Structures are given as structure tokens and as C-alpha cells.
């Protein structure tokens, strides 16, 4: 029996063609996996099973009265369970030995269908068996950095593992993705042998095994140690240019409120600030959204008045818990920031995103009681009665806490999982490069924001964006203007329904810490590309390109040096003041040609 007609056009289903063309009795997990690989070569097991789970939920609601469909949905759902996946020889065979050949056959078929000779695409048997020339040069080539450690072949055959990110730091070297992953594999070999790793070394391992380049961590013992200073700087410049942060200007009503409070209050007269805000709330000019933003200022005044013991870094930290810091200092700010977004909410207190548990169970199918990461706080969006994670928050008492380093190793993977979820399940109303998630490290009265991007084929990049410092005195209150400007910038765009992204083949699996014994640790099955991306744009960050960037920066500095002592600089449409950011037709301190006439009129 087949479905009773076509699935309605307005219903989104990932495996639509397979479900419409295949008898219901033939629906099973391995067949649905094969169908998804056929339509999306390069898709990983984690993503495929996520799509199948979504499809089963849709089918269950779409055909509630058809018994055989309901039974088959229940059957496949049972196959998706961790313990049954572990016992399925067919499933292991497909995602193991059969997968590469199956994908290559799919590609051959697709190229023939569009009338392109396989040889023109370099898809010959020799090409498939021996990998592309770009990969060969990586296997035998020199390291991209003089700091690279010699890579001895292990049982995992590290020297033959190469990534398709196609981003090089010099011609003929290893790609960036290959570099961080091979080093992670070397450390993982030591980890499995029971060697105790430092927090820094462990973070290099967890990042590389999860295909993450963490450019937000510039400490000497981070992934930065794998590259030269010039290489590190060139990567930051490249990705900050690729993923620019368009800062939203602070609304005038907020700027005015901050300026007035800063100039009328001191540490002994905070009540003036409260009274000003209360009177402002009572006017008909302040709508609900503006009120929420002004209440952030009120919250900061309350902290300075009543919670100096949490704002002051020198106070006795053992007396307070991490949640004391988050709930008292930060939770209120985030709630107010998103108050106008009825479908977005903060989940505070430790919780476990279900997608992390499902993925970890897939990595360790033979281990019982497996759960994903516990997250201190999450920002989630509700779409179609389901919640999706957009922010992941970890909390420490201060930035000197050793826990911060281990938290970051977990936090970057939480952010990667959230980015994967955005790419695989949410349709985004905006530019493709704007798809990202945010990770927030709270350290007492400080809060660091970083963005997580699926930047290249098999390479995720984390960029440091901003450090928010809560004011602990009125001397610092005016600085909150920039903090609020950045917070408004970090407010997410609109997500709606679900959609399959054309970059899903770039995605890689996350490495999860084994629940019991380091010796049980397994490398993610989808850590490297199974198919060489011969159409991927190759990027080589050469020294000449870097010099050009420096030259451009020099031009900017020269232009900036033309600012006068009051902060005014001539621009094409008038005079720009670099402090107020306002542009006037004439320099306010220079006489105009009409000044004499104006004096006569006065």
C-alpha cells in the first residue's frame, strides 16, 4: 500500500519523494537513511535521523485514521531508539562500509542525469579511491605552521585524514580544518590511554574533534598554539570580514536616559535615577518595548544600590553560588531584552537540550544512562510547539575561576549543536551568513558574547564579539550605552517553520565525553568529509594578502588622524563627530558665510 495521494504542498517533509513512491510496508530506518543520503550526499547520520524523527511526527498527525501508517511510524520510531540502533547490523553496515560507495554512485547518477561526463567532474574510480589532488598534497605536504608537531600514524591512520574546508595558510600546506583535527586526534590517543590532560590541552582536543576553530580564545595554550601569530591574526581578519557584526545604533530615548541619569546621580543619590525612570514610565511616549529597555537601566541601578557584594570582584566568592550571580545579575537583563518576543524565552537552571542527549546516545549506543550536556541557562525559540536553542549560557563566579576553561570546552560544543539545529530545522528570514548561534560565558559581573558559525565545509568558527561589564558605580554608568547597543544587536532575527539548508553537507558530528571511562571514547564518525568537494572555493591566506589588509588599516588610521581636538572630522556630507556620531552640515565651532546676516536678524 502507498500513501493515499500526494502529500499536500504546504506540508514540509524531508523524505517526501521516498514516502510518496515507496510502499508503506517498506518503510524502515535504513531505507529512509538511504533515501536521505540519495537526496543529500554528505549528510551525516545525526542529521538524517533528526529529519526522520521530524517526518514521523508529521506523518503521525497527517494520517491519524490510517492504521498501517500509524503502525509503520511506530515501527521506525522504535528503530530510532538508541538500543535498537546498536543492535541493527544493517544500520551499522550502511553507515559504515557501504556509505562511501553508495554516495559516490549517487553522485555519478546525478552527474549523468544532468548530462555531465563523470570524467569532467574528476569522479573516476582512481579519483574516488585515491582522493583529490588537493587531498594528496595535504597528506604529503608540509605543515601550514612551523609550530606543528610531527604526526605519527596511529591506529586511526591520522596521516590519511584530511578535511575539505579548502582554507590554507600558505600554498602546499595543510588546510586549517585538517590541522586542528589531526592535532585533536593525537591528543585523543593520549586521552584514551588514560593520560591526564590539562584543561587547556583537553579544550584543544574537544574543539578539534568537534570540527571547531575557536578564534575567541587567544590564550597562548589554546588552539592558537597550533599556528603562528600572523596566521592566527589573518584567520580572525578573514572570518570577521566574512561574518560582520552590524551594530544597531542605540535608540535616542535610551541614550538620553543614560546621559541624564549619569549627570544627575552619584553613588549617594541613586534615588534621582529611579525617580526619573518612574516619571518616564508614566508618560504616554513610552510603549511596552521601550519600558522593558529602560527597566534594564533600573535593574543596573538596583544592583549598584543593593548588590555591591556581587558586583565587587574582591568579595568572598565561596559565600555565593553560580546561580546567585546569574539569577541576581543577569537573568533579569536577558528576560527584559526579549520581553517583546513572545516566542522567545530564557530557561534558567541546569537543563539538558534533548538534541544533545540524542546525539550522544548515537555516539555511544552500547552505554546506558547517556545524557547530553547540562546547560546553566538557554535561550530558546518556540516554533510549531517545539523549542529550539539559540543561546547557550555557562556561569562561573569570576573570570579567574579554573572552571571557566572547562566550561568553555563544553560551551563551544553546545553552541555548535545549536548552530547545527538552526541549519537543519529552522528557516531563517535573513542572509545565509547570518545563520549562527550565540554562546555566553558569565563570569560574575562580566559576560562574554561569542558567535558560532558553520564557516567552511567541515569547519565551525567561533568569534569573540563583546565583553559586557556591569557598572558597579555611577562613574561607570555611562559605559552601559555601548553595552546596551551591543545587546540590542545580539537580539536574534525571526525564525519560522522548518527548512532544509543547502549547507548541511558542511556539518560534522560533535564529540561527546564518554560517561564512564576515557577508554570508551570514540571519534565522531562524521569528523572528516566522506566526499571531496571539488567545487569548494579555495582560500589561501598568503602574507601578501595580509600585508594588503595592514595597508588598508593604515589608510583608515591616517583618515582617522584628521579628527580635530573636539572630535569633528570632514566627511562627504558634512562634519562627523566621532563621539556623538552625529553629522552636521557645518562645523559648529567654525563661522559660516551667513553669520553676519544672522547676527543682524538677532
XYZ file of C-alpha atoms in Angstrom:
602
model
C 0.000 0.000 0.000
C 1.161 3.520 -0.814
C 0.100 6.834 0.644
C -3.436 7.892 -0.318
C -2.309 10.547 -2.785
C 0.429 13.150 -2.769
C 1.495 14.843 0.430
C -0.002 18.373 0.415
C 2.382 21.008 -0.956
C 2.105 23.139 2.166
C 3.341 20.240 4.342
C 7.135 20.140 4.632
C 8.631 16.631 4.801
C 12.318 15.865 4.297
C 11.768 12.372 2.817
C 8.784 13.394 0.704
C 9.780 11.639 -2.537
C 10.649 8.385 -0.775
C 7.425 8.337 1.234
C 5.257 9.050 -1.801
C 6.919 6.477 -4.065
C 7.543 3.612 -1.614
C 5.053 1.116 -0.209
C 4.286 1.825 3.429
C 5.302 -1.757 4.292
C 8.847 -0.971 3.101
C 9.313 1.989 5.398
C 12.214 1.266 7.727
C 15.102 3.229 9.171
C 17.836 2.032 6.830
C 15.674 2.635 3.727
C 14.840 6.133 4.921
C 18.532 6.753 5.657
C 19.426 5.683 2.128
C 16.763 7.968 0.676
C 18.102 10.980 2.568
C 21.698 10.241 1.532
C 20.482 9.925 -2.048
C 18.866 13.360 -1.977
C 21.585 14.943 0.189
C 25.011 13.321 -0.387
C 27.281 14.108 2.538
C 24.519 14.240 5.145
C 25.583 12.747 8.462
C 23.760 10.121 10.478
C 22.817 12.548 13.229
C 21.118 14.953 10.829
C 19.444 12.173 8.857
C 17.880 10.707 11.988
C 16.786 14.146 13.126
C 14.983 14.635 9.818
C 13.397 11.198 10.011
C 12.145 11.895 13.526
C 10.550 15.140 12.287
C 8.949 13.304 9.350
C 7.489 10.630 11.612
C 5.863 13.278 13.788
C 4.356 14.929 10.707
C 3.083 11.633 9.263
C 1.505 10.688 12.574
C -0.530 13.911 12.584
C -1.254 13.843 8.853
C -2.799 10.344 8.723
C -4.339 9.700 12.173
C -7.042 7.345 10.835
C -4.861 5.046 8.692
C -3.794 2.155 10.907
C -0.964 0.776 8.748
C 0.717 4.204 8.554
C 0.434 4.657 12.315
C 1.909 1.190 12.875
C 4.786 1.819 10.481
C 5.543 5.181 12.081
C 5.716 3.449 15.465
C 7.981 0.750 13.965
C 10.523 3.232 12.539
C 10.376 5.318 15.699
C 11.287 2.211 17.673
C 14.214 1.589 15.308
C 15.438 5.109 16.059
C 15.815 4.260 19.727
C 19.431 4.057 20.831
C 19.400 0.465 21.996
C 17.816 -0.774 18.767
C 20.270 1.171 16.587
C 23.121 -0.533 18.410
C 21.692 -3.964 17.623
C 20.939 -3.276 13.946
C 23.589 -4.900 11.761
C 22.050 -3.418 8.608
C 22.210 0.091 10.001
C 25.837 -0.311 11.085
C 26.740 -1.764 7.696
C 25.156 1.114 5.782
C 26.684 3.922 7.868
C 29.986 2.061 7.935
C 31.336 0.145 4.959
C 28.596 0.844 2.402
C 28.164 4.588 2.795
C 31.063 5.936 0.731
C 30.391 3.725 -2.286
C 26.673 4.449 -2.078
C 27.281 8.211 -2.050
C 29.677 8.027 -4.979
C 27.148 6.047 -7.002
C 24.554 8.696 -6.193
C 26.895 11.433 -7.434
C 27.676 9.517 -10.633
C 23.972 9.114 -11.278
C 23.260 12.786 -10.615
C 26.042 13.939 -12.945
C 24.798 11.645 -15.715
C 21.241 12.920 -15.232
C 22.309 16.493 -15.904
C 24.352 15.445 -18.922
C 27.799 15.993 -17.442
C 30.501 13.427 -18.034
C 31.805 11.933 -14.813
C 35.343 12.418 -16.062
C 34.723 16.157 -16.360
C 33.963 16.216 -12.657
C 37.023 14.144 -11.840
C 34.797 11.364 -10.489
C 36.821 8.465 -11.819
C 37.468 5.275 -9.877
C 41.055 6.338 -9.303
C 39.868 9.718 -8.066
C 37.442 8.140 -5.628
C 39.941 5.598 -4.333
C 42.928 7.914 -4.048
C 41.153 11.211 -3.191
C 41.538 14.509 -4.992
C 44.910 16.046 -5.791
C 44.317 18.719 -3.191
C 43.974 15.997 -0.581
C 47.095 14.184 -1.786
C 49.162 17.318 -1.345
C 47.893 17.602 2.230
C 48.850 14.035 3.053
C 52.422 14.505 1.820
C 52.661 18.292 2.186
C 54.292 20.379 4.849
C 52.529 21.806 7.855
C 50.884 25.199 7.499
C 52.833 26.340 10.525
C 56.309 25.879 11.881
C 54.705 25.055 15.217
C 53.151 21.810 14.011
C 54.031 18.650 15.850
C 55.123 15.661 13.755
C 52.112 13.441 13.163
C 52.938 9.790 13.572
C 50.432 7.349 12.140
C 48.192 5.781 14.773
C 45.551 3.095 14.692
C 43.165 5.772 13.388
C 45.539 6.420 10.467
C 45.769 10.120 11.268
C 48.053 11.000 8.356
C 45.404 9.960 5.835
C 42.666 12.093 7.390
C 42.075 15.367 5.527
C 39.254 17.867 5.562
C 37.514 19.632 2.686
C 37.436 23.137 4.178
C 39.885 24.242 1.451
C 41.279 27.014 3.642
C 45.068 27.190 3.653
C 47.533 29.434 5.422
C 50.147 29.004 2.732
C 50.268 27.201 -0.626
C 51.029 23.496 -0.323
C 50.264 23.266 3.395
C 47.583 21.555 5.418
C 44.134 23.105 5.481
C 43.047 24.742 8.727
C 40.416 22.059 9.322
C 42.942 19.278 8.772
C 45.399 20.937 11.158
C 43.077 21.293 14.151
C 41.563 17.836 13.666
C 44.830 15.931 13.331
C 46.181 17.554 16.482
C 42.965 16.702 18.290
C 43.313 13.070 17.214
C 46.864 12.933 18.569
C 45.714 14.224 21.945
C 42.745 11.858 21.857
C 45.136 8.917 21.510
C 46.782 10.012 24.777
C 43.373 10.592 26.374
C 42.255 7.044 25.580
C 45.425 5.672 27.137
C 44.457 7.312 30.424
C 46.818 10.302 30.289
C 45.588 13.158 32.472
C 45.154 16.216 30.267
C 45.410 19.828 31.368
C 42.237 21.871 30.883
C 43.873 23.749 28.009
C 45.064 20.618 26.224
C 41.680 18.994 26.680
C 39.984 22.039 25.143
C 42.205 21.759 22.038
C 41.088 18.136 21.787
C 37.344 18.672 22.236
C 37.344 21.612 19.811
C 39.242 19.772 17.077
C 37.258 16.540 17.441
C 34.114 18.658 17.054
C 35.488 20.492 13.963
C 35.634 23.814 15.848
C 38.214 26.572 15.368
C 37.818 28.739 18.471
C 39.152 32.150 17.459
C 37.574 33.692 20.564
C 40.233 32.100 22.791
C 43.578 33.789 22.144
C 45.374 32.389 25.193
C 48.874 31.020 24.395
C 47.910 27.415 25.245
C 44.701 27.382 23.185
C 44.354 26.358 19.523
C 46.386 29.477 18.850
C 49.455 27.409 19.799
C 48.957 25.392 16.582
C 49.569 28.459 14.400
C 51.915 31.420 14.138
C 50.751 34.829 15.356
C 50.427 36.051 11.762
C 48.363 33.030 10.776
C 46.073 33.490 13.769
C 45.558 37.191 13.021
C 44.891 36.531 9.338
C 42.176 33.978 10.192
C 40.460 36.399 12.577
C 40.507 39.139 9.924
C 39.168 36.784 7.266
C 36.239 35.488 9.304
C 35.338 38.830 10.879
C 35.077 40.179 7.350
C 33.011 37.171 6.254
C 30.694 37.437 9.263
C 30.493 41.171 10.031
C 28.521 42.269 13.057
C 26.158 45.050 12.020
C 25.867 47.061 15.207
C 22.440 48.617 15.751
C 22.506 52.225 16.891
C 21.174 52.865 20.378
C 17.683 54.444 20.287
C 17.721 58.105 21.241
C 15.351 57.670 24.194
C 17.787 55.198 25.786
C 20.823 57.358 25.094
C 19.068 60.376 26.603
C 18.051 58.421 29.711
C 21.615 57.186 30.278
C 23.061 60.682 29.794
C 20.567 62.311 32.174
C 20.978 59.664 34.889
C 24.788 59.794 34.584
C 24.816 63.564 35.034
C 22.241 63.860 37.825
C 23.166 60.927 40.069
C 26.151 59.881 42.112
C 26.707 56.870 44.351
C 24.966 58.678 47.210
C 21.927 59.832 45.222
C 20.727 56.899 43.124
C 17.126 57.763 44.030
C 17.193 60.582 41.468
C 17.747 57.982 38.762
C 14.863 55.839 39.971
C 12.511 58.841 40.153
C 13.452 59.936 36.646
C 12.692 56.481 35.235
C 9.381 56.192 37.113
C 8.239 59.562 35.744
C 9.341 58.482 32.278
C 7.266 55.285 32.532
C 4.185 57.385 33.302
C 4.382 59.382 30.072
C 2.443 58.318 27.010
C 5.655 58.367 24.941
C 6.910 55.100 26.456
C 5.403 51.941 24.992
C 5.875 48.435 26.416
C 9.028 47.717 24.400
C 10.710 50.991 25.413
C 9.699 50.396 29.020
C 11.421 46.990 29.001
C 14.668 48.505 27.753
C 14.519 51.323 30.325
C 13.926 48.725 33.030
C 17.396 47.346 32.246
C 18.755 50.709 33.421
C 16.578 50.462 36.526
C 17.937 46.959 37.158
C 21.536 48.231 36.954
C 20.746 50.977 39.466
C 19.225 48.388 41.812
C 22.371 46.257 41.557
C 24.583 49.215 42.472
C 22.300 50.033 45.395
C 21.667 46.573 46.888
C 24.119 44.036 45.430
C 27.592 45.524 45.641
C 28.720 42.227 47.190
C 28.112 40.522 43.829
C 29.451 43.337 41.649
C 32.690 43.671 43.611
C 35.236 41.134 42.384
C 37.238 41.207 45.615
C 34.367 39.965 47.778
C 34.357 36.460 49.266
C 33.219 34.205 46.399
C 32.700 30.990 48.442
C 29.673 32.584 50.110
C 27.748 32.691 46.838
C 26.777 30.166 44.183
C 26.996 30.490 40.421
C 23.218 30.708 40.242
C 23.295 33.601 42.738
C 25.283 35.528 40.146
C 23.150 34.526 37.179
C 19.701 34.960 38.728
C 20.532 38.197 40.536
C 22.724 39.935 37.960
C 21.923 38.593 34.509
C 18.647 36.695 34.214
C 16.556 39.857 34.563
C 18.513 41.616 31.797
C 18.003 38.773 29.317
C 14.304 38.485 30.179
C 13.753 42.201 29.604
C 15.769 42.137 26.390
C 13.435 39.565 24.823
C 10.213 40.504 26.592
C 8.610 41.746 23.368
C 9.366 38.431 21.623
C 6.560 36.225 22.896
C 8.007 33.107 21.245
C 11.490 33.554 22.787
C 12.212 32.764 26.437
C 15.029 32.137 28.906
C 15.304 28.706 30.534
C 17.447 29.200 33.620
C 18.693 26.495 35.934
C 20.537 23.436 34.646
C 18.712 21.668 31.827
C 19.686 19.250 29.070
C 18.754 20.035 25.452
C 17.148 16.872 24.018
C 19.168 17.036 20.801
C 22.433 16.672 22.751
C 21.174 13.556 24.502
C 20.040 12.008 21.220
C 23.394 12.713 19.546
C 25.445 11.408 22.466
C 23.359 8.233 22.580
C 24.044 7.797 18.870
C 27.807 8.106 19.526
C 27.708 5.645 22.444
C 24.828 3.248 21.601
C 26.052 0.492 23.930
C 26.227 2.691 27.051
C 23.224 3.029 29.354
C 22.030 6.238 31.044
C 23.607 8.534 28.468
C 22.665 12.213 28.564
C 23.804 15.365 26.764
C 25.401 18.469 28.266
C 23.831 20.171 31.255
C 23.477 23.837 30.333
C 23.305 26.541 33.027
C 20.829 28.631 31.007
C 19.368 28.566 27.497
C 17.604 30.997 25.216
C 15.011 29.050 23.248
C 12.561 29.914 20.495
C 9.195 28.158 20.246
C 8.258 27.185 16.687
C 5.331 24.895 15.894
C 5.031 23.780 19.535
C 8.708 22.804 19.707
C 11.626 24.588 21.319
C 14.928 25.250 19.594
C 18.082 26.563 21.276
C 19.594 29.869 20.143
C 21.869 30.791 23.072
C 23.827 28.597 25.458
C 24.972 30.129 28.756
C 27.556 28.860 31.225
C 28.133 30.580 34.564
C 31.247 30.939 36.741
C 31.827 33.157 39.769
C 34.593 35.195 38.145
C 36.969 35.072 35.171
C 39.830 33.693 37.281
C 37.811 30.597 38.143
C 39.541 27.480 36.640
C 36.046 26.229 35.876
C 35.814 28.834 33.091
C 38.258 26.877 30.907
C 36.432 23.568 31.286
C 33.105 25.381 30.856
C 34.333 26.820 27.557
C 35.225 23.349 26.306
C 31.619 22.372 26.906
C 30.126 25.706 25.843
C 31.682 25.746 22.375
C 30.184 22.309 21.688
C 26.786 23.419 22.977
C 26.972 26.379 20.599
C 27.962 24.129 17.699
C 24.998 21.835 18.378
C 22.693 24.865 18.400
C 24.131 26.091 15.094
C 23.575 22.632 13.610
C 19.976 22.724 14.785
C 19.422 26.124 13.194
C 20.791 24.835 9.879
C 18.823 21.590 9.943
C 15.445 22.648 11.275
C 14.812 26.389 11.164
C 14.142 28.633 8.206
C 15.822 31.981 8.783
C 14.494 35.264 7.493
C 17.778 36.860 6.515
C 21.163 36.458 4.853
C 22.591 32.934 4.712
C 25.758 34.011 6.537
C 23.605 35.400 9.369
C 22.737 31.882 10.498
C 24.543 31.466 13.786
C 24.075 30.752 17.447
C 25.474 32.580 20.444
C 27.455 31.323 23.418
C 27.621 33.397 26.576
C 30.171 32.905 29.340
C 29.061 34.654 32.523
C 31.924 35.322 34.949
C 30.478 37.144 37.936
C 29.646 40.697 36.829
C 31.183 40.128 33.374
C 29.557 38.461 30.400
C 31.350 37.466 27.193
C 29.392 37.015 23.954
C 30.760 34.895 21.082
C 29.109 33.786 17.847
C 29.268 30.269 16.361
C 29.282 29.889 12.572
C 29.306 26.989 10.129
C 32.026 28.763 8.186
C 33.501 26.247 5.721
C 32.985 22.648 4.662
C 33.733 20.754 7.878
C 34.838 23.829 9.832
C 32.939 25.746 12.514
C 34.359 29.071 13.675
C 33.805 30.905 16.954
C 34.344 34.673 17.001
C 34.633 36.852 20.091
C 32.103 39.654 19.822
C 31.801 41.626 23.044
C 32.505 41.741 26.778
C 29.649 43.207 28.816
C 30.714 44.602 32.225
C 28.005 45.594 34.693
C 28.689 49.023 36.252
C 29.461 48.964 39.978
C 29.406 52.749 40.434
C 27.954 55.834 38.757
C 31.390 56.601 37.305
C 30.895 53.595 35.035
C 27.180 54.028 34.346
C 27.566 55.938 31.078
C 29.502 52.970 29.630
C 26.282 50.980 29.672
C 25.258 52.818 26.488
C 27.661 50.725 24.421
C 26.688 47.585 26.348
C 23.008 48.087 25.540
C 23.811 48.875 21.922
C 25.563 45.517 21.622
C 22.782 43.670 23.469
C 20.222 45.034 21.027
C 22.484 43.899 18.197
C 22.569 40.380 19.647
C 18.780 40.104 19.597
C 18.029 37.333 17.133
C 16.194 37.561 13.830
C 12.929 35.852 13.033
C 12.788 32.087 12.658
C 9.799 30.395 11.155
C 8.623 26.856 10.353
C 11.267 24.396 9.183
C 13.542 24.171 6.223
C 16.433 22.099 4.874
C 19.604 24.120 4.356
C 21.867 23.675 1.339
C 24.958 23.631 3.576
C 24.059 20.564 5.597
C 26.860 18.590 3.945
C 29.279 21.015 5.616
C 28.135 19.823 9.026
C 30.174 17.448 11.182
C 29.386 15.497 14.338
C 30.168 16.697 17.861
C 32.495 14.787 20.180
C 30.855 13.952 23.489
C 32.734 12.954 26.615
C 32.188 9.265 27.458
C 30.015 8.875 30.542
C 32.156 6.269 32.274
C 35.688 5.601 31.040
C 38.020 7.556 28.757
C 38.982 4.290 27.064
C 35.407 4.061 25.739
C 35.788 7.368 23.891
C 35.047 7.191 20.176
C 35.972 9.666 17.470
C 32.908 11.132 15.686
C 32.086 9.016 12.644
C 31.497 12.123 10.559
C 34.603 14.045 11.641
C 36.049 14.370 8.120
C 34.307 14.778 4.778
C 33.459 11.497 3.083
C 33.349 13.213 -0.316
C 35.952 15.597 -1.680
C 34.309 18.934 -2.501
C 35.931 19.720 -5.809
C 33.712 22.764 -6.265
C 34.622 24.355 -2.921
C 36.280 27.754 -3.190
C 39.933 27.511 -2.171
C 41.194 30.249 0.119
C 44.910 30.815 0.743
C 45.665 33.469 3.343
C 49.069 34.483 1.997
C 51.390 37.067 3.526
C 50.814 39.417 0.596
C 47.072 39.448 1.316
C 47.800 40.105 4.969
C 50.111 42.994 4.042
C 47.304 44.460 1.932
C 44.995 44.325 4.931
C 47.614 46.098 7.065
C 47.972 48.748 4.370
C 44.207 49.309 4.359
C 44.212 49.602 8.146
C 46.964 52.204 7.822
C 44.799 54.210 5.423
C 41.953 54.111 7.946
C 44.259 55.331 10.718
C 45.512 58.155 8.501
C 41.929 59.212 7.787
C 41.064 58.983 11.486
C 44.031 61.213 12.351
C 42.281 64.143 10.643
C 39.849 64.408 13.558
C 40.177 67.760 15.372
C 40.529 68.223 19.129
C 36.748 68.280 19.581
C 36.153 65.053 17.670
C 34.986 66.553 14.355
C 36.075 65.150 11.014
C 35.118 66.284 7.490
C 33.052 63.700 5.607
C 31.324 63.770 2.228
C 28.030 65.111 3.579
C 29.204 67.414 6.363
C 31.049 67.140 9.667
C 31.020 63.904 11.689
C 31.600 63.984 15.442
C 33.199 60.678 16.443
C 31.823 60.942 19.987
C 28.158 61.676 19.284
C 28.178 60.028 15.811
C 26.066 62.979 14.597
C 26.678 64.668 11.235
C 26.126 68.414 10.825
C 26.245 70.427 7.612
C 28.758 72.849 9.123
C 31.367 72.620 11.861
C 29.558 74.044 14.915
C 32.688 75.903 16.059
C 33.501 77.495 12.713
C 31.860 80.641 11.394
C 29.717 80.286 8.284
C 29.401 82.736 5.416
C 25.951 83.725 6.637
C 26.982 84.507 10.223
C 26.914 88.282 9.688
C 23.364 88.170 8.318
C 22.258 86.002 11.224
C 23.675 88.499 13.713
C 21.713 91.295 12.037
C 18.493 89.346 12.358
C 19.102 88.644 16.052
